[in-house]
Amino acid sequence: MPEPRWDHVFRLSDDTGLLEHARNAIVRREHGYCVDDVSRGLLVACREPRPWPELIRHAERWLAFLTHAQGADGAFRNRMSYDRQWRDEPSFGDWWGRALWGLGTAAARGGTGWIRREARNAFQQGVRCRSPWPRAMTFAGLGAAEVLRADPRDRDAAQLLGDAATVIGVPGSDPDWVWPERELTYANPALAEVVVAAGDLLGDESLLADGLRMLSWLCDTQEHDGHLSTVPVGGWRPGAEKHRHDQQPIEAAATADACATAAAVTGDERWDAPLFQAIAWFLGDNDTGSVMYDPETCGCYDGLKADGPNLNQGAESTLALVSTLQHARTLANRSATRPSGGLA
């Protein structure tokens, strides 16, 4: 299994931030930067257990980009052009939640003391805000969970995490459609993950059970012929035929994140199987049998279409690959220490 490689992430980066798009592997400067992807970069960088100097330098730049994007009220701008001009005003869309997720992760796990301190300052500036959008609250809640794991006494983070779980709601009683929403759209595993995290960190067993039930149902729903088939662009609705084209790497990565959290919280090895399916999705165990990364550039393809990959290698997709291979490394190390020497 390949190791997480940062070559293409660094190729998409400069002294300002992380550029969003590429045509094949060549960066598209005309599309500029976005807080969404810079936040993902900071988050995934801070998950590295032994960061090296070049990765720390990039994490510092991405953190500086986020603090520059943040308004005095804790909201965030999202888009900056290549000439370093902001194209929007601070608000509370998904990018606000992803910024808090990245900042919370950096505050808890940043590779240096000054990164952790500055990330904590910026997180505190936004933690008392709320978004009207459930997924923005979900991403922010995952950042709050990172802060709480590092400091269980942080009341603001606990309140944000609890509010995120409340916004998502509870699973339904219909076994054919457990999901609390009327359709599956995007970032679905993150919703289950934040409910699991809230149940665990806030000591609410009922909430924990709800999150695990949501995640178990979602993993079953996304399994197709023994492999992961993620909810594609366009989503799935009850009673409608599932189309399977335009799957996004970020959805496989979110599945890996959620299953890894469930495994860590419960100690139950049954979560290793869907986690491994998420890893294998990138390696070619998917609906078209397509390997989803370029071994020459270390970039990830932007989507899985009916006839194979979209060969563009943007930041979101490549960070999804790196994040998932981080989980693969952890899973392999954990499996190697088991008496059986293999997956349960």
XYZ file of N, CA and C in Angstrom, residues 93-317:
675
model
N -20.686 29.969 5.553
C -20.923 28.796 4.721
C -20.041 27.630 5.135
N -19.999 26.609 4.295
C -19.206 25.415 4.607
C -17.755 25.756 4.928
N -17.211 26.772 4.234
C -15.808 27.139 4.443
C -15.560 27.601 5.880
N -16.545 28.251 6.509
C -16.400 28.611 7.930
C -16.219 27.345 8.759
N -17.060 26.346 8.519
C -16.940 25.106 9.273
C -15.626 24.397 9.004
N -15.206 24.371 7.732
C -13.943 23.691 7.421
C -12.757 24.452 8.011
N -12.849 25.773 8.036
C -11.775 26.549 8.656
C -11.654 26.195 10.135
N -12.778 26.113 10.841
C -12.719 25.753 12.257
C -12.248 24.316 12.454
N -12.575 23.446 11.513
C -12.077 22.067 11.583
C -10.555 22.057 11.450
N -10.043 22.780 10.467
C -8.599 22.840 10.320
C -7.923 23.519 11.493
N -8.501 24.623 11.964
C -7.905 25.342 13.100
C -7.954 24.506 14.377
N -9.072 23.812 14.602
C -9.162 22.966 15.783
C -8.145 21.847 15.761
N -7.944 21.265 14.579
C -6.946 20.195 14.450
C -5.544 20.751 14.671
N -5.261 21.933 14.122
C -3.947 22.543 14.317
C -3.732 22.931 15.773
N -4.784 23.415 16.433
C -4.666 23.775 17.849
C -4.355 22.562 18.708
N -4.897 21.417 18.324
C -4.697 20.202 19.114
C -3.441 19.441 18.725
N -3.098 19.455 17.424
C -2.047 18.544 16.947
C -0.959 19.218 16.130
N -0.970 20.547 16.041
C 0.022 21.243 15.221
C 1.445 20.843 15.574
N 2.317 20.867 14.552
C 3.669 20.355 14.726
C 4.594 21.225 15.545
N 4.190 22.476 15.835
C 5.016 23.362 16.659
C 4.118 24.096 17.650
N 4.733 24.602 18.705
C 3.982 25.340 19.707
C 3.346 26.587 19.147
N 4.063 27.303 18.263
C 3.497 28.561 17.747
C 2.334 28.296 16.792
N 2.356 27.198 16.064
C 1.200 26.839 15.244
C 0.004 26.529 16.138
N 0.217 25.739 17.173
C -0.893 25.390 18.071
C -1.477 26.629 18.740
N -0.632 27.545 19.186
C -1.139 28.748 19.873
C -1.928 29.652 18.938
N -1.394 29.909 17.746
C -2.091 30.806 16.826
C -3.384 30.174 16.316
N -3.345 28.868 16.057
C -4.570 28.186 15.627
C -5.628 28.242 16.722
N -5.201 28.104 17.972
C -6.160 28.181 19.079
C -6.771 29.584 19.172
N -5.966 30.610 18.968
C -6.492 31.980 18.984
C -7.571 32.170 17.921
N -7.287 31.713 16.693
C -8.251 31.875 15.611
C -9.490 31.011 15.843
N -9.293 29.810 16.379
C -10.443 28.955 16.690
C -11.340 29.628 17.723
N -10.736 30.206 18.743
C -11.526 30.869 19.789
C -12.310 32.052 19.245
N -11.785 32.681 18.191
C -12.483 33.814 17.580
C -13.758 33.372 16.858
N -13.781 32.114 16.412
C -14.937 31.630 15.657
C -15.825 30.647 16.388
N -15.388 30.150 17.557
C -16.090 29.041 18.196
C -17.467 29.414 18.724
N -17.683 30.692 19.038
C -18.993 31.095 19.562
C -19.989 31.422 18.448
N -19.538 31.394 17.200
C -20.437 31.648 16.074
C -21.213 30.376 15.738
N -22.293 30.563 15.000
C -23.083 29.437 14.532
C -23.482 29.696 13.083
N -23.599 28.622 12.321
C -24.032 28.701 10.933
C -25.438 28.124 10.809
N -26.239 28.639 9.879
C -27.560 28.046 9.642
C -27.498 26.759 8.825
N -26.292 26.393 8.352
C -26.158 25.251 7.451
C -25.648 24.032 8.212
N -26.363 22.891 8.149
C -25.961 21.708 8.928
C -24.552 21.218 8.638
N -24.123 21.249 7.382
C -22.791 20.729 7.096
C -21.704 21.688 7.571
N -21.953 22.964 7.490
C -20.995 23.904 8.075
C -20.858 23.644 9.575
N -21.979 23.415 10.247
C -21.929 23.101 11.679
C -21.231 21.764 11.929
N -21.436 20.811 11.033
C -20.765 19.517 11.165
C -19.256 19.674 11.125
N -18.753 20.389 10.117
C -17.300 20.559 9.997
C -16.741 21.305 11.211
N -17.442 22.359 11.639
C -16.993 23.099 12.817
C -17.014 22.205 14.050
N -18.032 21.353 14.154
C -18.109 20.435 15.283
C -16.950 19.462 15.325
N -16.485 19.026 14.160
C -15.327 18.125 14.138
C -14.064 18.851 14.605
N -13.954 20.150 14.296
C -12.853 20.931 14.848
C -12.965 21.065 16.351
N -14.189 21.280 16.834
C -14.405 21.367 18.282
C -14.055 20.047 18.966
N -14.348 18.926 18.309
C -13.998 17.628 18.880
C -12.485 17.487 19.037
N -11.734 17.980 18.056
C -10.267 17.929 18.171
C -9.798 18.729 19.381
N -10.364 19.917 19.566
C -9.977 20.752 20.705
C -10.341 20.062 22.020
N -11.517 19.456 22.072
C -11.954 18.790 23.304
C -11.092 17.585 23.654
N -10.639 16.865 22.652
C -9.758 15.727 22.945
C -8.466 16.213 23.582
N -8.011 17.387 23.170
C -6.789 17.943 23.746
C -7.043 18.626 25.084
N -8.227 19.227 25.254
C -8.563 19.957 26.479
C -10.031 19.712 26.817
N -10.344 18.660 27.571
C -11.737 18.332 27.887
C -12.464 19.411 28.683
N -11.761 20.417 29.174
C -12.399 21.474 29.963
C -12.899 22.637 29.115
N -12.675 22.599 27.815
C -13.048 23.725 26.957
C -14.564 23.748 26.763
N -15.247 24.628 27.459
C -16.711 24.668 27.418
C -17.247 25.172 26.090
N -16.547 26.134 25.486
C -17.006 26.659 24.200
C -16.977 25.578 23.124
N -15.900 24.789 23.110
C -15.807 23.700 22.141
C -16.884 22.654 22.408
N -17.135 22.353 23.678
C -18.175 21.381 24.017
C -19.546 21.860 23.561
N -19.814 23.150 23.739
C -21.101 23.688 23.327
C -21.266 23.630 21.812
N -20.220 23.975 21.077
C -20.289 23.914 19.622
C -20.501 22.481 19.150
N -19.796 21.537 19.741
C -19.946 20.139 19.350
C -21.370 19.655 19.619
N -21.901 19.995 20.780
C -23.269 19.607 21.100
C -24.278 20.237 20.155
N -24.074 21.503 19.808
C -24.984 22.184 18.893
C -24.928 21.554 17.496
N -23.738 21.142 17.073
C -23.607 20.501 15.758
C -24.406 19.199 15.721
N -24.304 18.392 16.764
C -25.052 17.135 16.808
C -26.551 17.390 16.826
N -26.973 18.430 17.527
C -28.404 18.759 17.604
C -28.945 19.171 16.241
N -28.180 19.948 15.494
C -28.608 20.398 14.163
C -28.821 19.209 13.231
N -27.994 18.201 13.349
C -28.098 17.039 12.457
C -29.368 16.238 12.717
N -29.768 16.112 13.970
C -30.982 15.381 14.295
C -30.701 13.924 14.592
N -31.761 13.162 14.771
C -31.646 11.758 15.186
C -32.028 10.853 14.028
N -31.480 9.632 13.992
C -31.844 8.705 12.919
C -33.309 8.299 13.007
N -33.869 7.943 11.856
C -35.267 7.553 11.805
C -35.477 6.102 12.181
N -36.716 5.709 12.317
C -37.067 4.347 12.731
C -37.212 3.384 11.561
N -37.303 3.900 10.326
C -37.446 3.054 9.147
C -36.104 2.406 8.829
N -35.994 1.075 8.931
C -34.689 0.448 8.683
C -34.185 0.630 7.255
N -35.094 0.932 6.327
C -34.671 1.148 4.944
C -34.130 2.551 4.713
N -34.435 3.480 5.633
C -33.914 4.848 5.505
C -33.682 5.418 6.911
N -32.554 5.063 7.474
C -32.199 5.488 8.829
C -31.771 6.948 8.873
N -31.286 7.462 7.747
C -30.644 8.780 7.711
C -31.609 9.873 8.187
N -31.124 10.837 9.000
C -32.018 11.878 9.513
C -32.440 12.912 8.478
N -31.822 12.909 7.319
C -32.211 13.806 6.232
C -33.022 13.050 5.185
N -33.733 13.775 4.357
C -34.601 13.154 3.362
C -33.834 12.635 2.153
N -32.567 13.011 2.026
C -31.731 12.498 0.950
C -30.285 12.490 1.402
N -29.477 11.687 0.730
C -28.032 11.675 0.943
C -27.423 12.602 -0.101
N -26.689 13.614 0.353
C -26.105 14.574 -0.576
C -24.579 14.450 -0.548
N -23.895 15.312 0.184
C -22.434 15.277 0.217
C -21.959 15.292 1.668
N -20.737 14.832 1.865
C -20.106 14.805 3.201
C -20.967 14.045 4.212
N -21.698 13.050 3.746
C -22.583 12.313 4.651
C -21.849 11.640 5.806
N -20.697 10.984 5.573
C -20.033 10.341 6.710
C -19.640 11.318 7.810
N -19.358 12.569 7.448
C -18.969 13.554 8.464
C -20.107 13.809 9.438
N -21.360 13.755 8.969
C -22.497 13.953 9.865
C -22.547 12.856 10.915
N -22.392 11.607 10.472
C -22.367 10.505 11.432
C -21.164 10.629 12.370
N -20.014 11.039 11.821
C -18.811 11.141 12.647
C -18.968 12.160 13.754
N -19.564 13.321 13.469
C -19.671 14.338 14.511
C -20.659 13.907 15.590
N -21.694 13.134 15.236
C -22.611 12.610 16.250
C -21.897 11.577 17.122
N -21.077 10.723 16.508
C -20.270 9.769 17.284
C -19.333 10.509 18.239
N -18.648 11.525 17.717
C -17.705 12.290 18.540
C -18.417 12.988 19.684
N -19.589 13.562 19.406
C -20.342 14.253 20.448
C -20.786 13.273 21.527
N -21.294 12.119 21.118
C -21.696 11.124 22.096
C -20.554 10.683 22.973
N -19.383 10.509 22.369
C -18.204 10.070 23.122
C -17.685 11.161 24.054
N -17.446 12.341 23.525
C -16.776 13.397 24.284
C -17.698 14.097 25.271
N -19.006 14.081 25.005
C -19.955 14.712 25.918
C -20.594 13.698 26.865
N -20.174 12.441 26.764
C -20.664 11.420 27.684
C -22.121 11.069 27.504
N -22.607 11.091 26.266
C -24.014 10.814 25.979
C -24.097 9.484 25.221
N -24.404 8.404 25.928
C -24.421 7.075 25.330
C -25.486 6.958 24.241
N -26.633 7.606 24.444
C -27.693 7.539 23.446
C -27.257 8.214 22.148
N -26.602 9.353 22.282
C -26.105 10.060 21.106
C -25.039 9.235 20.391
N -24.150 8.612 21.146
C -23.124 7.754 20.554
C -23.775 6.624 19.764
N -24.793 5.992 20.339
C -25.479 4.901 19.646
C -26.141 5.396 18.361
N -26.711 6.610 18.400
C -27.312 7.187 17.194
C -26.277 7.362 16.095
N -25.117 7.913 16.449
C -24.078 8.142 15.452
C -23.564 6.846 14.852
N -23.370 5.836 15.690
C -22.886 4.550 15.188
C -23.924 3.883 14.290
N -25.185 4.033 14.644
C -26.255 3.476 13.804
C -26.295 4.171 12.454
N -26.184 5.495 12.453
C -26.145 6.233 11.194
C -24.984 5.764 10.322
N -23.807 5.644 10.921
C -22.617 5.289 10.157
C -22.707 3.860 9.637
N -23.196 2.941 10.465
C -23.333 1.551 10.029
C -24.276 1.446 8.837
N -25.411 2.149 8.921
C -26.369 2.124 7.810
C -25.763 2.738 6.552
N -25.046 3.842 6.721
C -24.439 4.497 5.561
C -23.404 3.593 4.906
N -22.576 2.929 5.701
C -21.575 2.013 5.132
C -22.250 0.881 4.375
N -23.326 0.341 4.937
C -24.060 -0.711 4.230
C -24.658 -0.185 2.933
N -25.197 1.032 2.979
C -25.833 1.629 1.810
C -24.823 1.906 0.705
N -23.604 2.254 1.087
C -22.564 2.586 0.100
C -21.798 1.351 -0.381
N -22.078 0.176 0.166
C -21.385 -1.028 -0.302
C -22.089 -1.587 -1.534
N -21.318 -1.899 -2.551
C -21.870 -2.403 -3.809
C -20.942 -3.494 -4.346
N -21.448 -4.696 -4.429
C -20.652 -5.828 -4.923
C -19.351 -5.985 -4.147
N -19.418 -5.733 -2.843
C -18.261 -5.972 -1.982
C -17.261 -4.837 -1.906
N -17.539 -3.723 -2.575
C -16.620 -2.587 -2.499
C -17.395 -1.316 -2.194
N -16.652 -0.255 -1.886
C -17.265 1.041 -1.610
C -17.716 1.685 -2.915
N -18.958 2.164 -2.913
C -19.502 2.941 -4.016
C -20.132 4.176 -3.387
N -19.391 5.274 -3.359
C -19.811 6.433 -2.566
C -21.026 7.120 -3.177
N -21.740 7.849 -2.332
C -22.838 8.686 -2.812
C -22.247 9.689 -3.809
N -22.721 9.718 -5.049
C -22.108 10.571 -6.074
C -22.689 11.972 -6.074
N -22.147 12.816 -6.929
C -22.741 14.124 -7.184
C -24.185 13.897 -7.652
N -25.114 14.605 -7.069
C -26.525 14.393 -7.376
C -27.256 13.652 -6.287
N -26.526 12.869 -5.478
C -27.098 12.256 -4.297
C -27.993 11.059 -4.559
N -28.500 10.499 -3.463
C -29.441 9.380 -3.489
C -30.668 9.739 -2.678
N -31.809 9.248 -3.117
C -33.081 9.492 -2.444
C -33.816 8.179 -2.235
N -34.592 8.075 -1.179
C -35.317 6.824 -0.949
C -36.297 6.536 -2.075
N -36.329 5.279 -2.483
C -37.248 4.864 -3.526
C -36.790 5.148 -4.936
N -35.656 5.808 -5.103
C -35.139 6.136 -6.439
C -33.929 5.265 -6.753
N -33.730 4.987 -8.027
C -32.586 4.191 -8.444
C -31.279 4.924 -8.125
N -30.278 4.202 -7.636
C -28.985 4.797 -7.312
C -28.127 4.892 -8.569
N -27.817 6.096 -8.977
C -26.817 6.232 -10.034
C -25.438 6.263 -9.381
N -24.417 5.845 -10.101
C -23.103 5.641 -9.488
C -21.978 6.367 -10.218
N -22.311 7.326 -11.064
C -21.254 8.076 -11.739
C -20.976 9.377 -10.994
N -19.822 9.957 -11.253
C -19.387 11.206 -10.621
C -19.192 11.045 -9.114
N -18.493 9.989 -8.729
C -18.099 9.825 -7.330
C -16.863 10.688 -7.064
N -16.814 11.261 -5.851
C -15.745 12.193 -5.504
C -14.803 11.581 -4.470
N -13.483 11.757 -4.639
C -12.544 11.223 -3.642
C -12.806 11.715 -2.230
N -13.295 12.946 -2.072
C -13.530 13.477 -0.737
C -14.569 12.643 0.007
N -15.490 11.974 -0.716
C -16.498 11.143 -0.062
C -15.874 9.853 0.473
N -14.956 9.273 -0.271
C -14.244 8.093 0.232
C -13.393 8.462 1.440
N -12.751 9.632 1.386
C -11.932 10.076 2.516
C -12.784 10.323 3.749
N -13.983 10.909 3.560
C -14.875 11.143 4.701
C -15.331 9.834 5.314
N -15.561 8.812 4.485
C -15.912 7.492 5.001
C -14.770 6.929 5.842
N -13.542 7.075 5.355
C -12.380 6.606 6.123
C -12.271 7.343 7.452
N -12.439 8.657 7.435
C -12.392 9.448 8.671
C -13.401 8.941 9.694
N -14.649 8.782 9.245
C -15.716 8.410 10.171
C -15.496 7.012 10.742
N -15.078 6.079 9.904
C -14.840 4.716 10.385
C -13.650 4.663 11.338
N -12.621 5.457 11.067
C -11.475 5.507 11.973
C -11.884 6.074 13.329
N -12.742 7.103 13.326
C -13.227 7.659 14.588
C -14.069 6.640 15.339
N -14.959 5.944 14.640
C -15.781 4.925 15.287
C -14.921 3.821 15.889
N -13.885 3.410 15.175
C -12.996 2.374 15.698
C -12.257 2.862 16.941
N -11.797 4.111 16.916
C -11.056 4.649 18.066
C -11.961 4.797 19.282
N -13.208 5.209 19.068
C -14.136 5.447 20.179
C -14.611 4.142 20.797
N -14.914 3.152 19.947
C -15.511 1.911 20.437
C -14.507 0.805 20.707
N -13.336 0.865 20.063
C -12.402 -0.251 20.146
C -12.874 -1.477 19.398
N -13.884 -1.316 18.555
C -14.496 -2.430 17.836
C -13.829 -2.584 16.472
N -13.247 -3.742 16.241
C -12.506 -3.973 14.999
C -13.409 -4.134 13.785
N -14.721 -4.184 13.977
C -15.599 -4.328 12.814
C -15.541 -3.111 11.903
N -15.102 -1.957 12.448
C -14.997 -0.759 11.623
C -13.792 -0.813 10.694
N -12.895 -1.773 10.898
C -11.754 -1.894 10.001
C -12.180 -2.256 8.577
N -13.250 -3.039 8.441
C -13.658 -3.491 7.105
C -14.126 -2.333 6.231
N -15.078 -1.482 6.668
C -15.440 -0.340 5.812
C -14.317 0.676 5.668
N -13.453 0.786 6.680
C -12.285 1.658 6.536
C -11.382 1.142 5.426
N -11.163 -0.160 5.397
C -10.326 -0.723 4.349
C -10.979 -0.555 2.978
N -12.310 -0.665 2.905
C -12.984 -0.432 1.621
C -12.738 0.991 1.113
N -12.737 1.971 2.040
C -12.478 3.355 1.638
C -11.059 3.512 1.107
N -10.109 2.851 1.756
C -8.724 2.880 1.268
C -8.639 2.228 -0.106
N -9.266 1.054 -0.237
C -9.180 0.286 -1.479
C -9.866 0.998 -2.646
N -10.825 1.884 -2.347
C -11.475 2.653 -3.413
C -10.443 3.413 -4.232
N -9.433 3.977 -3.570
C -8.390 4.730 -4.269
C -7.460 3.801 -5.049
N -7.347 2.563 -4.604
C -6.399 1.628 -5.197
C -6.991 0.836 -6.354
N -8.278 1.075 -6.671
C -8.900 0.430 -7.816
C -10.058 -0.477 -7.498
N -10.365 -0.684 -6.216
C -11.513 -1.516 -5.857
C -12.749 -0.622 -5.784
N -13.245 -0.249 -6.949
C -14.386 0.656 -7.072
C -15.238 0.219 -8.257
N -16.222 0.989 -8.626
C -17.207 0.547 -9.617
C -16.640 0.334 -11.013
N -15.552 0.989 -11.361
C -14.970 0.791 -12.688
C -13.600 0.120 -12.634
N -13.149 -0.264 -11.450
C -11.840 -0.890 -11.327
C -10.691 0.040 -11.649
N -10.869 1.329 -11.377
C -9.877 2.340 -11.760
C -9.016 2.747 -10.574
N -7.703 2.682 -10.735
C -6.809 3.279 -9.751
C -6.998 4.789 -9.814
N -7.141 5.429 -8.637
C -7.573 6.830 -8.594
C -6.436 7.803 -8.321
N -5.204 7.391 -8.510
C -4.099 8.328 -8.331
C -3.033 8.085 -9.382
N -2.219 9.110 -9.574
C -1.132 9.076 -10.546
C 0.164 8.821 -9.784
N 0.785 7.660 -9.938
C 2.002 7.372 -9.172
C 3.187 8.260 -9.562
N 3.120 8.885 -10.721
C 4.219 9.758 -11.149
C 4.151 11.106 -10.441
N 2.948 11.675 -10.319
C 2.805 12.991 -9.695
C 2.447 12.906 -8.219
N 1.914 11.749 -7.782
C 1.352 11.554 -6.437
C 0.077 12.371 -6.236
N -0.554 12.780 -7.328
C -1.835 13.464 -7.256
C -2.985 12.485 -7.382
N -4.153 12.910 -6.945
C -5.359 12.087 -7.023
C -6.284 12.651 -8.092
N -6.929 11.773 -8.831
C -7.857 12.199 -9.865
C -9.125 12.777 -9.227
N -9.725 13.721 -9.934
C -10.791 14.537 -9.340
C -12.138 13.842 -9.213
N -12.361 12.750 -9.881
C -13.650 12.083 -9.763
C -13.652 10.782 -10.528
N -14.604 9.922 -10.182
C -14.770 8.636 -10.857
C -16.050 8.705 -11.680
N -15.890 8.697 -12.997
C -17.020 8.748 -13.912
C -17.383 7.332 -14.361
N -18.439 7.219 -15.150
C -18.882 5.907 -15.605
C -17.819 5.213 -16.452
N -16.972 5.995 -17.144
C -15.944 5.421 -18.009
C -14.544 5.531 -17.419
N -14.443 5.844 -16.137
C -13.132 5.908 -15.493
C -12.873 7.264 -14.864
N -11.618 7.539 -14.506
C -11.320 8.757 -13.756
C -11.364 10.031 -14.583
N -11.723 11.131 -13.916
C -11.457 12.477 -14.406
C -9.996 12.752 -14.077
N -9.156 12.925 -15.073
C -7.710 12.922 -14.866
C -7.148 14.212 -14.282
N -7.962 15.220 -14.086
C -7.483 16.421 -13.402
C -7.161 16.086 -11.946
N -6.151 16.781 -11.391
C -5.639 16.444 -10.054
C -5.630 17.701 -9.186
N -6.790 18.034 -8.629
C -6.919 19.230 -7.820
C -6.558 19.012 -6.367
N -6.621 20.091 -5.596
C -6.186 20.044 -4.200
C -7.110 19.185 -3.339
N -8.422 19.379 -3.484
C -9.360 18.627 -2.659
C -9.149 17.124 -2.812
N -9.044 16.657 -4.046
C -8.907 15.236 -4.312
C -7.575 14.703 -3.795
